[in-house]
Short mmCIF file of C-alpha atoms in Angstrom, two decimals:
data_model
loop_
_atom_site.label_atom_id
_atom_site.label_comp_id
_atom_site.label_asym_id
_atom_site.label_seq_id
_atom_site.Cartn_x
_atom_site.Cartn_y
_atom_site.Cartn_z
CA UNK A 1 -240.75 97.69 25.79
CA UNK A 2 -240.47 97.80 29.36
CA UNK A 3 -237.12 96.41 29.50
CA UNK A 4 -236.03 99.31 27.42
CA UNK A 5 -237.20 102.03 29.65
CA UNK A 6 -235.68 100.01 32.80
CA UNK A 7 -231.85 99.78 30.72
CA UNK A 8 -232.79 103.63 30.29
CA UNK A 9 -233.82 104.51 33.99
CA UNK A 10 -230.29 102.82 34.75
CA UNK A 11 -228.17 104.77 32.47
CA UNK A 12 -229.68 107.75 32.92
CA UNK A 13 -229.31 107.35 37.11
CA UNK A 14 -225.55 106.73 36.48
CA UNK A 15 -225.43 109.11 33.82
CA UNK A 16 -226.86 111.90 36.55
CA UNK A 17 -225.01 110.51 39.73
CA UNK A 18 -221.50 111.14 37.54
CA UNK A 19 -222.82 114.52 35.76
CA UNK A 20 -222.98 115.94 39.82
CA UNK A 21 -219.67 115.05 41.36
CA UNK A 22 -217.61 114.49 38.05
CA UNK A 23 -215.55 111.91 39.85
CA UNK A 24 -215.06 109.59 37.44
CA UNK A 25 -214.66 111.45 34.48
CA UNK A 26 -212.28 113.79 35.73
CA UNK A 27 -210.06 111.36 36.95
CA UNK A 28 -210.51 109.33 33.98
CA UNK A 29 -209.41 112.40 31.73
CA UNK A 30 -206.24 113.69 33.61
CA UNK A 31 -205.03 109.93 33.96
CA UNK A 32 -205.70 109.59 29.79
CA UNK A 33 -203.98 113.11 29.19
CA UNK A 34 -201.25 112.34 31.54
CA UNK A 35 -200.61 109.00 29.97
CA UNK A 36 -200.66 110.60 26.40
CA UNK A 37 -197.97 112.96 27.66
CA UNK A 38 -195.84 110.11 29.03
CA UNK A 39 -195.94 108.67 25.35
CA UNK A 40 -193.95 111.54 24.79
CA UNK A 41 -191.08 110.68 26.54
CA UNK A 42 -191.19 106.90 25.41
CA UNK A 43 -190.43 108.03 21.92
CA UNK A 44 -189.26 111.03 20.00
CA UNK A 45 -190.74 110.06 16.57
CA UNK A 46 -191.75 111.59 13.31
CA UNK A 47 -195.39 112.39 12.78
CA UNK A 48 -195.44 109.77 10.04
CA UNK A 49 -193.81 106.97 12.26
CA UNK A 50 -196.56 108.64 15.01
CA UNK A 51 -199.10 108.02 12.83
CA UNK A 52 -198.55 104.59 11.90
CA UNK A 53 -198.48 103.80 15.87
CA UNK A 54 -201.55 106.04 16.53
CA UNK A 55 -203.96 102.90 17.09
CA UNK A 56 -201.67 101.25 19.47
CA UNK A 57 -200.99 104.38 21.62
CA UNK A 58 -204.71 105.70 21.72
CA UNK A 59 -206.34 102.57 22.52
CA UNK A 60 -203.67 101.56 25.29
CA UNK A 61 -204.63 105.08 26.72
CA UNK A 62 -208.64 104.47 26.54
CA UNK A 63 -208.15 100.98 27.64
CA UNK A 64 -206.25 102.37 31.00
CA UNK A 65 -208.50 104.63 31.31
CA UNK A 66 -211.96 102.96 31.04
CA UNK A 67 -210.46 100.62 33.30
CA UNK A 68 -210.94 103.50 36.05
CA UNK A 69 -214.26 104.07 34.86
CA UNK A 70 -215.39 100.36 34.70
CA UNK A 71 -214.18 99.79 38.06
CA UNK A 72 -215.86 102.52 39.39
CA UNK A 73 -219.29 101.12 37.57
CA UNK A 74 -220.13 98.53 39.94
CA UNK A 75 -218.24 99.46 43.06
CA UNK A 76 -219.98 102.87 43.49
CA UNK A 77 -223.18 100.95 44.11
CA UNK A 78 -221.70 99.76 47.52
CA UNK A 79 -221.79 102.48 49.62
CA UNK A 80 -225.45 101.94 51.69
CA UNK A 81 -226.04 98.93 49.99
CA UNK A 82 -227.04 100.48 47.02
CA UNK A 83 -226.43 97.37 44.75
CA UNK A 84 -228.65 95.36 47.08
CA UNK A 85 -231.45 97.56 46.68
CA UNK A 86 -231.10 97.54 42.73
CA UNK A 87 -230.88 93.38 42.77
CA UNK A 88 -233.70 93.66 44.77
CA UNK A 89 -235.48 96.05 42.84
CA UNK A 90 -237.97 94.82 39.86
CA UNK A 91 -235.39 95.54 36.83
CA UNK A 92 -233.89 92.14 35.89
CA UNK A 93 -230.33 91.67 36.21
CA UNK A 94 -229.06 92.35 32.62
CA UNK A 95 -231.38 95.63 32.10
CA UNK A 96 -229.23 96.68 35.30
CA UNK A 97 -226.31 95.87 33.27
CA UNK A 98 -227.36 97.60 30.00
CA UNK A 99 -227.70 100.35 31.37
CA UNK A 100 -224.78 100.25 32.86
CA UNK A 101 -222.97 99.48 29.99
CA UNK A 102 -224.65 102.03 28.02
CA UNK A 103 -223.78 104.69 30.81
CA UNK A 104 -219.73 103.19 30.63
CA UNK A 105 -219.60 103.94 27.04
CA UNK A 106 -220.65 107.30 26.95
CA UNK A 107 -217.91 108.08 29.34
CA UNK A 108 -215.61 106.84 27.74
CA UNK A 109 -217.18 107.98 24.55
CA UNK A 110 -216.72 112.14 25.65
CA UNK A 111 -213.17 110.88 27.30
CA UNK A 112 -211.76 109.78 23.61
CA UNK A 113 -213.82 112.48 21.63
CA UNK A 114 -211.59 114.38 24.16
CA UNK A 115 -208.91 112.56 23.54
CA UNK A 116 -208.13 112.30 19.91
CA UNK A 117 -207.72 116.45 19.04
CA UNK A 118 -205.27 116.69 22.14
CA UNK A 119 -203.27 113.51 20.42
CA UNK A 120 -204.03 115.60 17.29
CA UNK A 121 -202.83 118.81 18.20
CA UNK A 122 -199.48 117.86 20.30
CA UNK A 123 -198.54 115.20 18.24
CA UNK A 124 -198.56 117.14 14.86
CA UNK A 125 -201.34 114.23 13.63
CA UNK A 126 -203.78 115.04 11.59
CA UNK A 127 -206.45 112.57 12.16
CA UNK A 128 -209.73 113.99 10.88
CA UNK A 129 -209.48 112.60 7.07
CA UNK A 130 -211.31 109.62 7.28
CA UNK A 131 -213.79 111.15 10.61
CA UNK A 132 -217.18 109.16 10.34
CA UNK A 133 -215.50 105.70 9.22
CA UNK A 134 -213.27 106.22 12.68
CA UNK A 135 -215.91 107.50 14.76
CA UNK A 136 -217.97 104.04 13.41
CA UNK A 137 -214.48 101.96 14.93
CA UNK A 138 -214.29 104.19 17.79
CA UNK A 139 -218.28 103.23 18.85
CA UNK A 140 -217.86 99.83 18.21
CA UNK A 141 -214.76 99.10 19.62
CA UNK A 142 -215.92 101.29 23.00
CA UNK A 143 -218.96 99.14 23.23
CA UNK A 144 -216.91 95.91 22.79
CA UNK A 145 -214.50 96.69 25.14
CA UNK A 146 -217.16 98.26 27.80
CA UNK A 147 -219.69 95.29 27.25
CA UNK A 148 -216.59 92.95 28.88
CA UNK A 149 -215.44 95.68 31.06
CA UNK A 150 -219.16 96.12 33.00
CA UNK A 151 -219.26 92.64 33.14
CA UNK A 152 -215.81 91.87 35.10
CA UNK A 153 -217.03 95.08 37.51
CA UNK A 154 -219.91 93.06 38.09
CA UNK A 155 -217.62 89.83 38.62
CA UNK A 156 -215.05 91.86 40.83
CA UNK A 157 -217.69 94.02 42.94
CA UNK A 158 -216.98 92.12 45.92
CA UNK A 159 -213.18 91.35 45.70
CA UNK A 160 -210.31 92.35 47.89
CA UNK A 161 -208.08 94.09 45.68
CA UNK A 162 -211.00 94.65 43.35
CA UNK A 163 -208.87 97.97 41.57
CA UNK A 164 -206.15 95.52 40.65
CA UNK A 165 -207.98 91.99 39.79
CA UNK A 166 -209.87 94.00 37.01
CA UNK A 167 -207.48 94.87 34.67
CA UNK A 168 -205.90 91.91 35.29
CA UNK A 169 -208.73 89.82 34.18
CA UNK A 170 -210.19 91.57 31.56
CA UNK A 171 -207.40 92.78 29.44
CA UNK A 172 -206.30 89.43 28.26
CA UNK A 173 -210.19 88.74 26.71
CA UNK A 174 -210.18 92.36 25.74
CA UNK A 175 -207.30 91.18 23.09
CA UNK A 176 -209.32 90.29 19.83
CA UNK A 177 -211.71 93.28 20.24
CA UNK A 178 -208.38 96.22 20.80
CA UNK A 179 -206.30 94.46 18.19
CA UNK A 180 -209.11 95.17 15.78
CA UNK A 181 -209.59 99.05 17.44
CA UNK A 182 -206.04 99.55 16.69
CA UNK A 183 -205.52 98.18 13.29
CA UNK A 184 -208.33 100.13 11.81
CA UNK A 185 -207.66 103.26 14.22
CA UNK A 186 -204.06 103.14 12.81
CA UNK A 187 -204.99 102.52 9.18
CA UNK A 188 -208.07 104.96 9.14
CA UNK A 189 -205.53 107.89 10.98
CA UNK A 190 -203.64 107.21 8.12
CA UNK A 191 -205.87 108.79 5.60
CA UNK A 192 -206.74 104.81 4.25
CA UNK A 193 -210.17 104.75 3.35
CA UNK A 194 -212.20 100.94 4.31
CA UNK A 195 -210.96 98.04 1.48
CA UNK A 196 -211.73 94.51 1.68
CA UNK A 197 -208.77 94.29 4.16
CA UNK A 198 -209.99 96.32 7.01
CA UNK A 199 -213.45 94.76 6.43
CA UNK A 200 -211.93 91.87 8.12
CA UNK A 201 -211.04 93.59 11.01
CA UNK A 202 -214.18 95.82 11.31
CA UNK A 203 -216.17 92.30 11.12
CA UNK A 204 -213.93 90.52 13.46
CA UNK A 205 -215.00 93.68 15.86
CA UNK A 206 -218.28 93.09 15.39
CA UNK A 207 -218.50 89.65 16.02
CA UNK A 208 -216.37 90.63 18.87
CA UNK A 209 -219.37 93.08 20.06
CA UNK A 210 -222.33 90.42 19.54
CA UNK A 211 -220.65 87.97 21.19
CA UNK A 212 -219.52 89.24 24.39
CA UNK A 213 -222.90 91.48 24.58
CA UNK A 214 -224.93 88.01 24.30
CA UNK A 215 -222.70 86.12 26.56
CA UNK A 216 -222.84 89.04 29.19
CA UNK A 217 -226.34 89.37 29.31
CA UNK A 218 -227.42 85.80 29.60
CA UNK A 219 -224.52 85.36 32.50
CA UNK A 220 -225.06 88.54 34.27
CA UNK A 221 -227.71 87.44 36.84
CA UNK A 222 -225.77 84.34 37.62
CA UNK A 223 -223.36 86.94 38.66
CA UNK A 224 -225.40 89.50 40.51
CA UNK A 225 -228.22 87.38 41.89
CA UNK A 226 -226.45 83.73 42.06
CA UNK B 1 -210.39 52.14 45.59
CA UNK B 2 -209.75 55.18 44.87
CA UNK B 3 -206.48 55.46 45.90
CA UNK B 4 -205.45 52.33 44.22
CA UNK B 5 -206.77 53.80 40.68
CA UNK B 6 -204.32 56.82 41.40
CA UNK B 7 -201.67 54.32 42.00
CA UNK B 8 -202.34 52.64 39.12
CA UNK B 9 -202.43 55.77 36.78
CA UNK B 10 -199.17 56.84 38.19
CA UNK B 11 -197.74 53.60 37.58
CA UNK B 12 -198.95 53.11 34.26
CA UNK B 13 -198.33 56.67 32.86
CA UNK B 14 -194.43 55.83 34.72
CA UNK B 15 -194.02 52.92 32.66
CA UNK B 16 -195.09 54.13 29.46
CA UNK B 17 -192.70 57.46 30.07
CA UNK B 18 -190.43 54.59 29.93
CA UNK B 19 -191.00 52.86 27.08
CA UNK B 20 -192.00 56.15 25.14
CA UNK B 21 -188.53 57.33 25.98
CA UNK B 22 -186.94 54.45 24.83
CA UNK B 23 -188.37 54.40 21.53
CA UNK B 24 -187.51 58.32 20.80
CA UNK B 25 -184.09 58.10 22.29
CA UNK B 26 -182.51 54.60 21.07
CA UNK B 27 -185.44 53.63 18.20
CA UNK B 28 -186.00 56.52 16.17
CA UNK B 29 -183.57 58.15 14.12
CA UNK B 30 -183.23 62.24 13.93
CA UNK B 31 -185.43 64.08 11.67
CA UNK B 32 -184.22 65.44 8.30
CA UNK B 33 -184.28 68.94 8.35
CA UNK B 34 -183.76 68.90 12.24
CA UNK B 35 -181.73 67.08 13.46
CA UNK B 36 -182.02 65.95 16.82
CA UNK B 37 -183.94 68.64 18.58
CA UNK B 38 -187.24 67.71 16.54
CA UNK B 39 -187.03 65.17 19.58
CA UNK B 40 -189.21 67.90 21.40
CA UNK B 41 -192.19 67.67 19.58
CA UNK B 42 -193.26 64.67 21.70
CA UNK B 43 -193.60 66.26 24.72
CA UNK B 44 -194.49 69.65 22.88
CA UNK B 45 -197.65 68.77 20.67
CA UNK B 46 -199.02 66.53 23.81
CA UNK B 47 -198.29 69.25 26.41
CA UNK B 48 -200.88 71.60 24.55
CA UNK B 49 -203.32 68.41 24.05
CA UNK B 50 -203.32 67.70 27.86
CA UNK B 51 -203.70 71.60 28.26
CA UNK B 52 -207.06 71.54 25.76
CA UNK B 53 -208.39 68.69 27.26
CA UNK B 54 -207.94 69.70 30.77
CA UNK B 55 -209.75 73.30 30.53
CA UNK B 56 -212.17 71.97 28.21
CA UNK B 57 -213.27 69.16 31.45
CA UNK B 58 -213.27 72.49 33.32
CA UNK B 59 -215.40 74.65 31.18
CA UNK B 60 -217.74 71.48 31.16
CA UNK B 61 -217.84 71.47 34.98
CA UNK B 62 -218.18 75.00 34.82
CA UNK B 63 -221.78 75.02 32.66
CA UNK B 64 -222.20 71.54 34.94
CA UNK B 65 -221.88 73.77 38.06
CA UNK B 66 -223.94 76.73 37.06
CA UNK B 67 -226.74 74.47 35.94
CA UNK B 68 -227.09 72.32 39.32
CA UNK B 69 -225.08 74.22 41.52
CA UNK B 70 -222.59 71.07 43.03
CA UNK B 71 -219.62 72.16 44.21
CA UNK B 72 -218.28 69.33 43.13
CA UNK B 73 -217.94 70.32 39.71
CA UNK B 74 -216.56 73.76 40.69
CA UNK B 75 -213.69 71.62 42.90
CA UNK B 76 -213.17 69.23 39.53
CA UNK B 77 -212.89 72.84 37.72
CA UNK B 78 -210.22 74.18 39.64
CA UNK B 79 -208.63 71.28 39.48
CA UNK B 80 -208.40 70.52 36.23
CA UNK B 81 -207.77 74.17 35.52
CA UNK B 82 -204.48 74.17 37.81
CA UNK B 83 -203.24 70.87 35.79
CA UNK B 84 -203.95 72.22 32.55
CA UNK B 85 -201.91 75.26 33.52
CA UNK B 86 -199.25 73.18 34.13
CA UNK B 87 -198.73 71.11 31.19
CA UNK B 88 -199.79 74.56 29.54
CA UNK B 89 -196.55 75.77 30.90
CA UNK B 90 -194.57 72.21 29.63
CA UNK B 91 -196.15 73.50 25.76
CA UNK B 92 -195.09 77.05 26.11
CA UNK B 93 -191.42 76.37 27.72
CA UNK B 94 -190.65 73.43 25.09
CA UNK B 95 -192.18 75.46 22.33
CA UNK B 96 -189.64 78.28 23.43
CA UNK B 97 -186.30 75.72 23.71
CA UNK B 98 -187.30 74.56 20.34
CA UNK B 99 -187.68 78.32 18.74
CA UNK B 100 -183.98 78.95 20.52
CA UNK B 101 -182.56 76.13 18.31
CA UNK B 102 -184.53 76.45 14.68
CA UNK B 103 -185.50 80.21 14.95
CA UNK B 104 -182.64 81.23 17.10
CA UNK B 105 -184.95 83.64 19.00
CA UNK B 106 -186.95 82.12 22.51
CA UNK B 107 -190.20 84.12 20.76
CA UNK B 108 -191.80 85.54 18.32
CA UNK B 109 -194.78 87.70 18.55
CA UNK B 110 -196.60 85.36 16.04
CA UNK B 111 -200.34 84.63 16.52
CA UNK B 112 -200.19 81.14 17.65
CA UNK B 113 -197.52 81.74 20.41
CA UNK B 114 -199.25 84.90 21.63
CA UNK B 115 -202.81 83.29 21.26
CA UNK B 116 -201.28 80.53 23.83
CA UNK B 117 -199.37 82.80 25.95
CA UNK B 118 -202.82 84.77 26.29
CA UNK B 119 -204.82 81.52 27.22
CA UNK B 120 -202.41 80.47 29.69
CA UNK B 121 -202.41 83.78 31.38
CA UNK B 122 -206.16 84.17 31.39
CA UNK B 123 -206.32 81.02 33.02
CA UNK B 124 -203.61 82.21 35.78
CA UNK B 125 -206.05 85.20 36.11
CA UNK B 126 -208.41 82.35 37.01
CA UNK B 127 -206.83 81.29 39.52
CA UNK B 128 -206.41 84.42 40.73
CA UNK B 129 -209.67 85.39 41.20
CA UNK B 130 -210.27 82.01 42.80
CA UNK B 131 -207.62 83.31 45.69
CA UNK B 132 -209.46 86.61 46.16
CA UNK B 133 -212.98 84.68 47.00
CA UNK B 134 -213.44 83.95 50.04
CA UNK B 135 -217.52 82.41 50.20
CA UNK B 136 -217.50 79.24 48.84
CA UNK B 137 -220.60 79.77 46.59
CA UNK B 138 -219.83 83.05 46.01
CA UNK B 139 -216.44 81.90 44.78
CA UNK B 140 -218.08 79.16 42.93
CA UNK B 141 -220.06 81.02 40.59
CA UNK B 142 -218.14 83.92 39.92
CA UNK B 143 -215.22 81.12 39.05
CA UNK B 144 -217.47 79.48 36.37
CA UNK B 145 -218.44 82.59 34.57
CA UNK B 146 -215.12 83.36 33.96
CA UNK B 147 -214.36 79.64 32.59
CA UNK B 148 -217.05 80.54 29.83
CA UNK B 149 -215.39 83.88 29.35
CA UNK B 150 -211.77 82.41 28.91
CA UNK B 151 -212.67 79.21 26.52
CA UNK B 152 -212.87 81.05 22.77
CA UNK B 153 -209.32 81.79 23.60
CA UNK B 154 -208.25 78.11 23.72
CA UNK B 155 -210.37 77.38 20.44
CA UNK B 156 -208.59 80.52 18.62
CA UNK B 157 -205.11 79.28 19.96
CA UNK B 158 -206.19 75.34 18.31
CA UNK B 159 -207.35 77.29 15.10
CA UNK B 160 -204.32 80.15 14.71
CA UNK B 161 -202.25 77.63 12.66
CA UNK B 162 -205.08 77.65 9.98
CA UNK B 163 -206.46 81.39 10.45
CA UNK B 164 -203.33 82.87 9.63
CA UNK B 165 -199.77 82.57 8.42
CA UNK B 166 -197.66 81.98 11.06
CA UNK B 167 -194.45 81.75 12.18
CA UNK B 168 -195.34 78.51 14.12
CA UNK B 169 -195.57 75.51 12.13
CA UNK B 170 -198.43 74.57 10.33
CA UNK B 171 -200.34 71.36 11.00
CA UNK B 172 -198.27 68.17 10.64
CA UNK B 173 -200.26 65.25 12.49
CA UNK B 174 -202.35 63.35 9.79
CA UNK B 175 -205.74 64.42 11.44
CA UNK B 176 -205.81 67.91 10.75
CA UNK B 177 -202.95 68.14 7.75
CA UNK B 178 -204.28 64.63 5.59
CA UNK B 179 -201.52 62.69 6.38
CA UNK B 180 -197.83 62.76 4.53
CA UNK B 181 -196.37 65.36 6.57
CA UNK B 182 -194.69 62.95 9.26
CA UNK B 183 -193.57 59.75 9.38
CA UNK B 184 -196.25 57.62 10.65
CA UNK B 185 -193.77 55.95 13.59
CA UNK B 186 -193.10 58.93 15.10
CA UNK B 187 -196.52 59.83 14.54
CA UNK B 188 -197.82 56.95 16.83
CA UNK B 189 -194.93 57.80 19.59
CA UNK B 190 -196.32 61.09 20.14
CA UNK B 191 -199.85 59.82 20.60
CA UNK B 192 -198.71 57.15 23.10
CA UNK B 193 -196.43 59.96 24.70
CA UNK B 194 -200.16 61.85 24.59
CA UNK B 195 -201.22 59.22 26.98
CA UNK B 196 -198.56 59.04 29.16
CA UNK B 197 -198.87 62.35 29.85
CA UNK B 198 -202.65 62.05 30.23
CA UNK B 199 -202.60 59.51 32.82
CA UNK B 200 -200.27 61.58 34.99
CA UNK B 201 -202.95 64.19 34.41
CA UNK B 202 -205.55 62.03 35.69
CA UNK B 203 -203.76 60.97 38.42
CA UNK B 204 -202.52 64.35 39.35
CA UNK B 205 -206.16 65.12 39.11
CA UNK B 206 -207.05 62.68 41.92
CA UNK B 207 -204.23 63.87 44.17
CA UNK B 208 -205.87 67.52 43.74
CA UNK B 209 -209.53 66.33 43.91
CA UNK B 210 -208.79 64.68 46.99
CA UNK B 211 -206.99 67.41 48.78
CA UNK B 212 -209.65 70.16 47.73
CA UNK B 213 -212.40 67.94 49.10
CA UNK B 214 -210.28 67.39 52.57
CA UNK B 215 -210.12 71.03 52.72
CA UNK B 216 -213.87 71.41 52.58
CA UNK B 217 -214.15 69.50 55.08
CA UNK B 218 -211.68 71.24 57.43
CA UNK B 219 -213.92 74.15 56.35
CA UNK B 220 -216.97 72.04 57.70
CA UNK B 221 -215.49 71.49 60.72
CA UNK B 222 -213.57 74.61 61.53
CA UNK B 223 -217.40 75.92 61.07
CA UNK B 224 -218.92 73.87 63.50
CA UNK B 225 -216.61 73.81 66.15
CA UNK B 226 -216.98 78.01 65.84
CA UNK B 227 -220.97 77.60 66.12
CA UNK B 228 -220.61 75.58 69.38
#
């Protein structure tokens, strides 16, 4: 159980390091509401047509967005070395990266619970019919997309043009995991409730999850150690 | 020696472009429901072959590389990586003349194209992050995770044809379909166009090989003189 108290020393250090300056998640948020006001101009529809799109738009906005947090995830360790001292310190290499991870997806957890009213309330959506199956989407598909997101921070830390190769890199793996976060978001904002259909989808995100999650953690110390 | 077996690839994959040729252009006649453009098939179906075998050398390298740490393998990675990009790009851009003709659109947003188009980007991105590496090792290592990270989209791109209903094709070479849904002599031209194609792969492979492994010496070099 000692792991589990190391991936929870980690999250809760970048939990509290973020929680005092607020960089990250205040940047994250105005660059997510901004976007979602751009949508605005890309379009003019009806709030039917806007709710048949709702899954595209919303996860295009949280994967922009994380992408600010993810990079930050890693990179904020540099300054004095930090990330030396924590490879150096006794908690393995994928604890680190738990807790990390864990850390990444409550951000971006508060930044879409923040998220969807807003979309709500200025595009005329209601959204709230089907709540606790989408919030179940919503926490897979964040940890699915953060689990690959922490990891290409990790695999980026020491880049030139670090802010740029990440989304670059990790969008195109992120595919299977967002098309399944935007076919059920779409279908569940829709008032559908979960048929055999959208079982599909919610399995092919959870595949998506234990995959990438297993892959990360037995790769991360290659990564951060060598 | 070495040099001789490149020689000999080259010549031999020249000579069967040849021959292949030959037989589609003056041999076989035009395809049924076609016409003439069906023609493209033999450089389209072995284009994506080349592309599978060629990144699935390099994710082999890859696990080869992170288990004994040779950089070796990580130069045979790149390598093979850069070629398979290439005759990636020879499936993609036939695939698209094709769709002009039969579809009358260059693309369609269907799940085998995109699956493809996704591959072939991720292994750009690849490449990329090769470029932004500067420390061999370093470069190395964070080069062969990313192989492992890239693969499942090669194996979804082979699979899309059965997953779903696509746009594309389904299967047609007697392998994967049972057999009936081509005639066998065309059949056999496109697996002897296969290895045409793959002995200008290997031989490309050599030329690549051989310049990456000049360049580490340079490196070497350029290293030592700076320490004296």
């Amino acid at each position: 159980m000692k792991i589990v108290r190391q991936v929870f020393t980690v999250a809760a250090k970048d939990l509290r390091s973020e929680i005092r300056t607020k960089d990250t998640l205040n940047a994250s948020l105005s660059f997510a509401l901004v976007i979602l006001l751009l949508f605005s101009f890309a379009f003019d529809p009806t709030a039917e047509q806007t709710r048949e799109i709702s899954g595209g738009l919303l996860w295009l906005v949280f994967a922009f967005a994380g992408a600010l947090i993810l990079n930050r995830s890693f990179s904020r360790e540099l300054p004095n070395d930090c990330l030396e001292a924590l490879i150096a310190s006794p908690v393995p290499g994928s604890a680190l990266f738990l807790g990390k991870t864990i850390a990444n997806v409550l951000l971006l957890l508060t930044l879409e619970l923040v998220c969807f009213p807003v979309f709500g309330i200025f595009y005329n959506v209601p959204w709230t019919e089907q709540f606790w199956p989408l919030m179940l989407v919503v926490v897979l598909a964040t940890w699915g997309l953060t689990v690959v997101g922490t990891m290409f921070s990790a695999l980026t830390v020491n880049l030139r043009l670090r802010e740029l190769m990440l989304p670059t890199l990790v969008y195109p793996i992120m595919i299977p995991g967002l098309l399944g976060a935007i076919q059920l978001t779409s279908a569940l904002v829709m008032g559908h409730p979960i048929d055999a259909d959208l079982t599909q989808w919610l399995k092919l995100l959870a595949g998506f999850d234990i995959i990438y999650t297993a892959l990360a953690t037995m790769l991360v110390d290659t990564v951060l150690v060598g | 020696m070495r040099e001789k077996l490149m020689y000999v690839l080259l010549a031999g994959s020249g000579a069967l472009l040849v021959w292949n040729l030959s037989r589609m252009l003056l041999y076989l006649p035009d395809e049924a429901a076609q016409g003439a453009i069906y023609r493209i098939i033999f450089f389209h179906v072995p284009g994506a072959f080349t592309f599978s075998l060629a990144v699935f050398s390099a994710l082999v390298s890859s696990v080869l590389y992170l288990i004994t740490r040779r950089l070796p393998y990580d130069t045979f990675a790149a390598s093979a990586t850069e070629i398979g990009l290439a005759f990636g790009a020879v499936n993609l851009v036939t695939g698209m003349i094709w769709a002009r003709i039969i579809w009358g659109i260059w693309w369609a947003w269907d799940p085998r194209l995109t699956s493809m188009l996704i591959s072939w980007l991720m292994y750009a991105g690849y490449l990329m992050l090769r470029r932004a590496i500067d420390e061999p090792t370093q470069r190395a290592r964070n080069a062969a995770v990313l192989n492992i990270f890239t693969f499942p989209g090669v194996i979804i791109t082979y699979k899309a044809i059965d997953w779903w209903r696509t746009q594309h094709p389904g299967p047609v070479l007697s392998f994967r379909s049972g057999g009936g849904r081509m005639d066998p002599a065309m059949e056999a031209t496109l697996y002897w166009n296969f290895l045409a194609l793959l002995l200008l792969a290997a031989a490309l492979l050599m030329v690549r090989m051989r310049q990456e492994t000049t360049r580490r010496e340079l490196d070497a070099l350029r290293r030592e003189a700076h320490a004296l």
